[in-house]
C-alpha positions as CSV (number, residue, x, y, z in Angstrom):
1,X,-35.2,-70.4,-50.4
2,X,-31.7,-71.4,-51.5
3,X,-32.2,-69.6,-54.8
4,X,-33.0,-66.4,-53.0
5,X,-30.0,-66.9,-50.7
6,X,-27.7,-67.4,-53.7
7,X,-29.0,-64.3,-55.4
8,X,-28.6,-62.2,-52.3
9,X,-25.1,-63.4,-51.7
10,X,-24.0,-62.9,-55.3
11,X,-25.5,-59.4,-55.4
12,X,-23.7,-58.5,-52.1
13,X,-20.4,-59.7,-53.5
14,X,-20.8,-57.7,-56.7
15,X,-21.5,-54.5,-54.9
16,X,-19.0,-54.9,-52.0
17,X,-15.8,-55.6,-53.9
18,X,-13.4,-58.3,-55.0
19,X,-11.3,-61.0,-53.4
20,X,-8.3,-60.2,-55.5
21,X,-6.2,-57.2,-56.5
22,X,-7.3,-54.7,-59.1
23,X,-7.4,-56.0,-62.6
24,X,-6.8,-54.4,-66.0
25,X,-8.0,-55.9,-69.3
26,X,-5.2,-57.3,-71.4
27,X,-6.9,-59.0,-74.3
28,X,-10.6,-58.1,-74.3
29,X,-12.1,-59.5,-71.2
30,X,-9.1,-61.5,-69.9
31,X,-8.1,-59.9,-66.6
32,X,-4.4,-59.5,-65.8
33,X,-3.4,-58.8,-62.2
34,X,-1.4,-55.6,-62.0
35,X,0.7,-56.0,-59.0
36,X,4.0,-57.8,-59.4
37,X,3.7,-59.6,-56.0
38,X,0.7,-61.6,-57.2
39,X,1.2,-65.3,-57.7
40,X,-1.7,-65.7,-60.1
41,X,-0.7,-63.7,-63.1
42,X,-3.8,-64.4,-65.3
43,X,-7.0,-66.5,-65.2
44,X,-9.1,-66.7,-68.4
45,X,-11.6,-66.9,-70.0
46,X,-13.7,-65.0,-67.6
47,X,-16.7,-65.7,-67.8
48,X,-15.8,-69.3,-68.5
49,X,-18.0,-72.0,-70.1
50,X,-16.2,-75.3,-70.0
51,X,-12.8,-74.6,-68.5
52,X,-10.6,-71.9,-67.0
53,X,-6.8,-71.4,-67.3
54,X,-4.7,-70.1,-64.5
55,X,-1.2,-68.8,-65.2
56,X,1.2,-68.5,-62.2
57,X,4.3,-66.4,-61.5
58,X,7.4,-68.4,-62.1
59,X,8.4,-68.0,-58.4
60,X,5.3,-70.0,-57.2
61,X,6.3,-72.8,-54.9
62,X,5.5,-76.2,-56.3
63,X,3.9,-77.2,-53.0
64,X,1.0,-74.7,-53.6
65,X,-2.5,-75.9,-54.3
66,X,-5.3,-74.2,-56.2
67,X,-8.8,-74.8,-54.7
68,X,-12.0,-73.8,-56.4
69,X,-15.2,-73.2,-54.4
70,X,-18.8,-72.5,-55.4
71,X,-20.2,-69.3,-54.1
72,X,-22.0,-71.1,-51.3
73,X,-18.7,-72.7,-50.1
74,X,-18.8,-76.1,-51.7
75,X,-15.3,-77.3,-52.6
76,X,-15.4,-78.0,-56.4
77,X,-11.8,-78.8,-57.3
78,X,-8.3,-79.0,-55.9
79,X,-5.2,-78.9,-58.2
80,X,-1.5,-79.1,-57.5
81,X,0.4,-76.1,-58.9
82,X,3.3,-78.0,-60.5
83,X,3.5,-76.1,-63.8
84,X,3.3,-72.4,-64.8
85,X,-0.2,-73.0,-66.2
86,X,-3.1,-75.1,-64.8
87,X,-6.4,-75.8,-66.4
88,X,-9.6,-76.6,-64.5
89,X,-12.2,-78.4,-66.5
90,X,-15.8,-78.0,-65.4
91,X,-18.0,-81.1,-64.9
92,X,-21.8,-81.2,-64.6
93,X,-21.6,-80.0,-61.0
94,X,-20.6,-76.5,-62.1
95,X,-23.6,-74.3,-62.6
96,X,-23.9,-70.8,-63.8
97,X,-22.7,-68.4,-61.2
98,X,-19.7,-67.0,-59.3
99,X,-16.8,-69.2,-58.1
100,X,-13.9,-68.4,-55.8
101,X,-10.3,-69.6,-56.3
102,X,-7.8,-69.8,-53.5
103,X,-4.1,-70.4,-53.9
104,X,-2.8,-72.1,-50.7
105,X,0.6,-73.0,-49.4
106,X,1.5,-76.4,-47.9
107,X,0.2,-75.4,-44.4
108,X,-3.2,-74.4,-45.8
109,X,-2.7,-70.6,-45.5
110,X,-4.4,-68.6,-48.3
111,X,-1.7,-66.9,-50.4
112,X,-4.1,-65.3,-52.9
113,X,-7.8,-65.5,-53.8
114,X,-10.1,-64.2,-56.5
115,X,-13.4,-64.9,-58.2
116,X,-14.5,-65.8,-61.7
117,X,-17.9,-66.5,-63.4
118,X,-19.2,-69.6,-65.1
119,X,-21.9,-69.2,-67.7
120,X,-23.5,-72.4,-69.0
């Protein structure tokens, strides 16, 4: 039942749109966010296998956090954004599928969000 639910949710997400701004390929399949007001400048590789890099705008407040969620809403990782680049390494809990990232300010408000894929 949960497998059918996951497939249904991922199909719905793929056909209904994205959580982030429009992307344009910069170097092959590495998306670059086009709008200058975006705080997450790049996240790559996408699809990811063992890790994913996030590059932030230099104006990002150091109190921001980056949270990673599985497609069913399970919090997978939380990282403080204290450098222009953050890498999230995947442990055995990351399975093949879609994941959602959220950049949050110190009050917990979502500043930006997006999705990426893990293939293992």
